[in-house]
Every structure is written in structure tokens, then in C-alpha cells.
Amino acid sequence: MTSIVKFEGVWGVGEETPHCYLLTVDDFTFLLDCGWDEKFDKNYVDRLAKVLPRVDCVLISYPDPLHMGALPYLVGKCQLSCPVYATIPVFKMGQMFMYDWFQSHHNYDFVEQFSLDDVDAAFELITQVKYNQSIPMRGKGIGLNISAQPAGHMIGGSIWKILKDGEGDIVYAVDFNHKKERHLGGCELEKISRPSLLITDSFNSSYRQERRRHRDDKLVAQLQETCRNGGNVLIATDTGGRVLEMTHMLEDMWNTRESGLAAYSLAILSNTGYHVIHFAKQMIEWMSEKLTKAFDSLRTNPFSFKYLKFCHNLTDLSRLPSPKVVLASFPDLECGYARELFVQWATNPKNTIILTSRTGPDTLARRLIDNPSIRTFKLLEKQRVKLEGVELDEYFRKQREKEQEEHRIKMEEAESSSDSEGEEGLEAGKHDIIVLYEKPGTQSMFKSRKHHPMFPFHEEKVRGDDYGEYINLDDFDIASMREDNKENIDLQMNFEEEEIMEMEEAPTKCISQTVTVRVTAQVLYIDFEGRSDGESIRKIVEAMHPLRVILVRGTPTDLQAFAQNIRSMTKAKVFTPALGEVVNASMESHIYQIKLAESLVSSLLLKPAGRDVEVAWVNGLVSFPTENADDNIEEGERQVIASDSQKDSDMPTLNIMPLEEVPYHEPVFVNDVRLSEFKQVLARTGIASEFNAGILWCSNGTIALKKQDSGNISLEGPLSEDYYEIRELLYSQYAVL
């Protein structure tokens, strides 16, 4: 039975937005990526939270926030608990991306969306997989298998294949790169033929890239010019994706004596830069074939850098001599050290700012790319500063009040629990002696396991816990002590507070102000995104020959133009869904659920067609149970949707057709017969045959059997006894209906 495939865009169906889609195969729902934008759009996560209960599995393609930025929020705030799948490098680099993303925002603003604990909890859900590893789904997904294919673009990047037993495969391929780079190989989409559904993006469908050599020469020339003039260069890049390509390339440039760049400082400035390169050293097998062969033969690690220095803050960077070239995160210039360096260096005409990626709309980097002539603009500058003076005293006062309140609540709970523990079985009588209350007929006092006091004595209970007696803080109140001793106590308290500040993170606050930035430095955009361009994407899709295509992420103009190109090249059915629109991308759009009449079933002539399969040709008439308002709809236009809740009484019935009304039909051959196997059948009957140029010749070369494009075998030759005998043997291999 053909699967019901539905697609819905939660995000990523508009212009240049992150990726997040729902794909439902029968009753099993995949969440394809869960990216987030640079502005932490709240409306998006609200929409995503509503559909989250339907999600059974999450597939992550790349480690950057564009593809997995919302995962910590979904796990920490929305209690996502379903399996999440990603390759090993996406798992490792994704952690570095999320740590750096959080810390970059935390350095100057309060981050309410997620915490570092949410990041750790999210990555505990991820199951790490390898390329071409087949992973079967469980529960509602029995019969479904997923596998990750190389996608290029970033280390561990994945093209996801979803395969159901006996049916075509579904391919989810976004942001892929078919070109081989310095540290990565290209994608292998050309190996996937005729998928039943292809989900891809049109972000680069109208974009034409410049040649790689021309791009690299342009970068080297700019670095040489700026450094020789005494200026610094800021290269805004990401945390653990495209930065690997750039660091590897720049290290080669610094190693080249002709470039003359070895005289200048080269640094990477990131919260997690050291760990990113450390992980890259351990994942050479995920990189290009050239690097893996060099590592196997020469044992040279391409990420053991000689010139690249690691800086974790601006203080470390200031120790490096100028001129210097700095790779800093993030490429959108909305947060991180790249933004701080831009504000500092943009005012110097000797410096150069290099942007490497077209980020989302309304970001600082995108404004500079779209308007290269802009020289003055207002910028909201945020900063995190330590508390001082009165604010610091007020902070510690609130902290002490909070601790006292927590201690008071703890004591009240302990007292209430101890008061409820009475001595069961005791009753105070008229006399001073407390007697043990025992019901008549119970055991005597000498055999009783309970003890009771013999003389009147009241003993105050000491309130305490496992560690000792509770301390009443009022007994040590500073206000109740003598004035001459208060000054010494204040000094002691201040000393203790300073020790606490040294041990723990100092209390801070966030401030913001609008500043006017005058850009006098040179600003350039050099494409290091690592995505296939429009012409290459069209050729790849044409070679794949998909039956269904869903296009996402691109301008409306690019979406419609690319969809028209695909229709003309492949004759595929192309969908361009809007945000929130549900697309039915099933292979068969007209599926009927009907009952078979008993008379029809008994008349079927079933014929074997392969292993454990029998088929029959059916001629019947569909009758609907009741007359309704749809009587004016022609019978051919009726569509009965398959549903488990549909009652048998409401289901149409397929009845047997009268013999005189049965139309004639051409014979239908059901089975896939191979010529090599049929040659053995001929040999068993004593008919000699041999292959020549893909044709099986029989009867001394007079009768030819060859495979047609439809999969059937054609028989050509003179109508002789051998011809009819061979035809009879051939028909016996098919189920002829």
C-alpha cells in the first residue's frame, strides 16, 4: 500500500529563514531540523511548541544555529523527549556552536531562551550515527529506515534518506555542496536515482558563484594590502563549521613563503575555538579523501597549526602584535567577539572587515552586504558590567534575605514534621503516671514492645536534623549587639563577601546604549558559505529525476522560477508550500478504500507473481451505500480517503461486473525477469543461447530477446516452432493478466 506523505513548513519556507519542517509518513512524524534565527523569534517557537506533541523523531543536518539552534529550547522549555539523530561531527561541533552562541549573548545580555544545562540535556537525547548507517524506526515507525549521506558544506553535514519497505525513498537535502573543498568532499546526490520525494531549497537557485581560485586570490590580496599598510583584518565566521575551511586555508597561506603573510599575527577568537580545533584533529576520517590519505601515509594532521593562535577573550588578543588577522564568531555580527571587534576596528580606515556569509535579513552583516556604501548608522550597544558601590551592597542584602527566608521555611517544615510524630498508643489518665493504652484482649504489658514513661517528666525536644541542632539566627543578629563591636563585624562581613566574589562569579548587570558607528574601514563580502550555486543545483536535480519535489527557503521569485525549471527538466510534480500549509506529497493522490463483494472475491483468478505474492485482474463496479448530496459528482471524481475510523456501512463496495460488460484489455506482464535467469531456463529445456551486446540470441542467432526500458522482455524472430516454445517459456516466468 502506498504511504501517505504530508509536509508542513513550521519555518524555512520564507526568504532566507532557518530550517524547520514537519514530514509525516503515514502516522510517523519527522522534525527535519529545528533552526532558530539571530533574533530569537518568539512567534516561531510558539508555533513549533504547538506541533511538538506530534513529533516522533528529529533529524539534524548541520551543527549551526540555522539547523539546530532551537533544540536546547525545545528540550529545556518544551520537554521534547523523542529520539534525535545526527552524525558524530554534528554532535561534537553542535555543542561548540551552542556553547559559543549562549556565551556570546550572555557576555552582554540576559539569555532567557535557554541555559547551558538545557544545551547539555538536548545533546543527551542525540543518537550519533555514521554515514550510510541504516537506522530502523520503532513504535509507529516500524518499516521505516533512515540513513545519513555526505552533504558537504560543514563537517558531518547530512542528506537524510527516509526509506519505507517496498516503496521509494524520500530525500531531504538542503544547503548541500557538490564541490570538493580543502577539508571536505562533496555531496553524493548523483548516486540517488529517482527518489519518490525530494525536499530541497532554492536559496541559491539564482546565485552564481565566482571561481574558487579567483576568490582565494582576492582574499590573499586583501590580507596582504591591509597588513602591509599597518591595518588589522576581521574575518567574521562561525564557530565550528565553515571556520575549519578558513583556518585550513589561512594556515596554508601563512606557510607559503611567497605570500609574505608569516610576518603577521593570525588568531582565532572564540569562546570554544580551542575545543573546535581539538575535535577537528580527531575527525580526519570525516574529511576529504586527500586529507585522509595524507594522514594515513604521512601521519600529518592538517589541523595541527603552526601559525594560528587561540584567543579566548579580547585581553588575549591584545597581547598579539599588530598587524593581525582575526577570525571571530559570529558571521551575522549580532553577538560575540566579531561584533565587539567590528565596533572597535570599523572606525580605522587602515582596517578591513571581511564578511563570509549572507546571514538573515535585518542583521548587521546583512545590512553591510546589501548596502556597501553605508558609512554611518546607529547601533544598540549592550554590555555586561560588574556591580559596584550601593548596587553591590543591595545585591548582597537581597541575597542574605533570600537565604534567611529559605532557612526559616526549612525550620518550619522540620518543626511541623516533628510535631506530627506523636507517641502512638499513649493516653494521659487522671493520675500523674502515663498509662499505655491497650485495647481489651491485646497482649499484656510484659509482652508489649512499646515502652512508656513511669513518672511525670517534661523534656524539651531539641529541634535539629542529621547534622545537629538548628541555629536561631535571631540570637546572632548584628542589630542586637553592642555598637562598639558592630564595626568589627561589618569589616568581617565585607571580607567574607569579597572571598565569595572571588570564589563565585561576580554579580553583574546589563546596560545598553545607542551609539553612532562611523564605518571608515573597508568592508568586503567574500563568499565562503560552501553551498552549491543555482546552475549546479539544477543539474543535480535533473540527474536525480525525482517524482515529487518540495522547494523551501527562498524568495517567491526564486521559488517559482526554480519550480518551473524542474517541471520542464524532469516532469516532476513540484510543490512550493507557504508557511503552515500542509502539502500531500503521496505518490498516489487518489487512493480508495473499498469493500470487495464476496461474489467478486470468489471469481478472482490469482496468479503467482514472485515470492509470496499473488495478483489478479479485477473488473468491477463501485457502488456507494447511500444517496447523499454528492449525487451530482461523477463517479470518477469521487475520492474515498482511507481512514481507520470509517465504518464498513459507510464504505463503498466493489461488485462483480456482468460478463457482457467486461471490456477487453491488453495482456499485462507482472514480474521482473532477468535475461541471465531466463538463459538458465532455456538451458534446462535444451535450447542453446548466448549473450551478444546485451541481447540473448537463441536458435543459432535467429531469435532475439532483449530488455526494454519498461522492464519487460521483447521477443523477435521468425514464427517457427522454436519461437512459440521460447515464448511459452517466457510467458511462464510472468504473471500474465
XYZ file of C-alpha atoms in Angstrom, residues 62 131 149-154 157 159 176-191 212 286-289 530 532 540:
34
model
C 24.234 20.587 10.250
C 27.277 7.856 7.060
C 24.592 10.658 3.342
C 27.510 13.116 2.930
C 26.311 16.628 2.142
C 29.468 18.737 2.198
C 29.066 22.354 3.421
C 30.093 21.526 7.021
C 26.720 17.568 7.173
C 21.490 14.475 3.431
C 24.436 20.874 0.308
C 27.677 21.424 -1.597
C 28.698 19.204 -4.510
C 32.181 20.745 -4.847
C 35.237 19.251 -3.163
C 36.907 21.669 -0.782
C 40.185 21.690 1.121
C 38.878 19.793 4.125
C 35.611 18.272 2.841
C 34.447 16.151 -0.043
C 31.320 16.984 -1.999
C 27.848 15.512 -1.625
C 26.830 12.310 -3.384
C 23.369 13.233 -4.600
C 24.146 11.969 -8.096
C 24.150 8.424 -6.665
C 37.349 29.239 -6.109
C 35.041 12.613 8.087
C 37.038 14.915 5.824
C 38.177 14.826 2.217
C 39.897 11.840 0.683
C 30.161 26.436 0.874
C 26.116 24.744 -4.460
C 21.892 17.706 -9.840
